[in-house]
Amino acid sequence: MKIVPQSQYSYANRVARIALKGFEEVLGRKGLNAVLSLAGLDRWIDQFPPDNLDEEFNFADFSAIYQALEEMYGARGGGGLAIRAGRAAFDDILNEFGSQLGTDQLSFKIMPQHEKTKVFLINANAVFGGISDQQASMQETEDGFTLHIHRCPACWGRTGLDRPVCYFIVGMLQEGLKWLSGGQDCYITETQCIAMGDTVCEFRIPKTVS
Ligand SMILES: [Zn+2]
């Protein structure tokens, strides 16, 4: 596997810890260890990042995990597992960052669904931007929202691909929308990806799910 060189960008340990727990839930400890080993990340085997907000988990490490998943399980299988891991991680994200995301406030709870989705995306970009070097923005369109990630840990350092690969983020968004809509499944698509040569990773999110 082509190892992605370490970047100057990183994410808070707590988020990386939650992501690794999501992978462990889907792959089992043994499966995760095999992926980490293939990714050249032996330092995280049986030792997750500490539970703090120090920004020490390198973007290249996230990207290497997804790449190793695809090597082991094929592009389709690996992508599906990353989506499931993203979905599994969402609950912990909500538990750990709910107050900063504003989701535990009464005013949020009584908003209409499209308003909730909008506020959630705005707050999530601010919260994650504050504890990482990730840069993202959100635009409202007629039928939904477009999330642009300008500096993306999920595909960091990957190039020349013919398909989008930021599956973990797709999974988190899918689970997030399910939660925001009171349990409806929804389909999120990644329509552009920096690994394909696009300038941003772009995700399309419907305004309401029903
Ligand atoms: Zn990406």
PDB file of C-alpha atoms in Angstrom, residues 14-15 17-22 25 86-98 101 128 172 175:
ATOM      1  CA  ARG A  14     -10.944  12.690  21.010  1.00  0.00           C
ATOM      2  CA  VAL A  15     -12.435  12.650  17.510  1.00  0.00           C
ATOM      3  CA  ARG A  17     -10.581   7.982  19.299  1.00  0.00           C
ATOM      4  CA  ILE A  18     -14.302   8.046  18.487  1.00  0.00           C
ATOM      5  CA  ALA A  19     -13.546   7.179  14.837  1.00  0.00           C
ATOM      6  CA  LEU A  20     -11.345   4.231  15.836  1.00  0.00           C
ATOM      7  CA  LYS A  21     -14.053   3.010  18.223  1.00  0.00           C
ATOM      8  CA  GLY A  22     -16.505   3.179  15.305  1.00  0.00           C
ATOM      9  CA  GLU A  25     -17.481  -1.763  16.404  1.00  0.00           C
ATOM     10  CA  GLY A  86     -19.054   6.563  10.358  1.00  0.00           C
ATOM     11  CA  ARG A  87     -22.605   5.704  11.314  1.00  0.00           C
ATOM     12  CA  ALA A  88     -21.401   3.889  14.425  1.00  0.00           C
ATOM     13  CA  ALA A  89     -19.302   6.902  15.465  1.00  0.00           C
ATOM     14  CA  PHE A  90     -22.132   9.419  15.262  1.00  0.00           C
ATOM     15  CA  ASP A  91     -23.670   8.600  18.663  1.00  0.00           C
ATOM     16  CA  ASP A  92     -20.381   9.253  20.441  1.00  0.00           C
ATOM     17  CA  ILE A  93     -19.934  12.507  18.527  1.00  0.00           C
ATOM     18  CA  LEU A  94     -23.350  13.578  19.753  1.00  0.00           C
ATOM     19  CA  ASN A  95     -22.609  12.531  23.337  1.00  0.00           C
ATOM     20  CA  GLU A  96     -19.236  14.266  23.433  1.00  0.00           C
ATOM     21  CA  PHE A  97     -20.031  17.405  21.430  1.00  0.00           C
ATOM     22  CA  GLY A  98     -23.803  17.800  21.780  1.00  0.00           C
ATOM     23  CA  LEU A 101     -23.367  21.508  18.509  1.00  0.00           C
ATOM     24  CA  PHE A 128     -14.858  20.529  14.023  1.00  0.00           C
ATOM     25  CA  MET A 172     -21.638  10.217   9.765  1.00  0.00           C
ATOM     26  CA  GLU A 175     -26.638   8.773  10.705  1.00  0.00           C
TER      27      GLU A 175
END
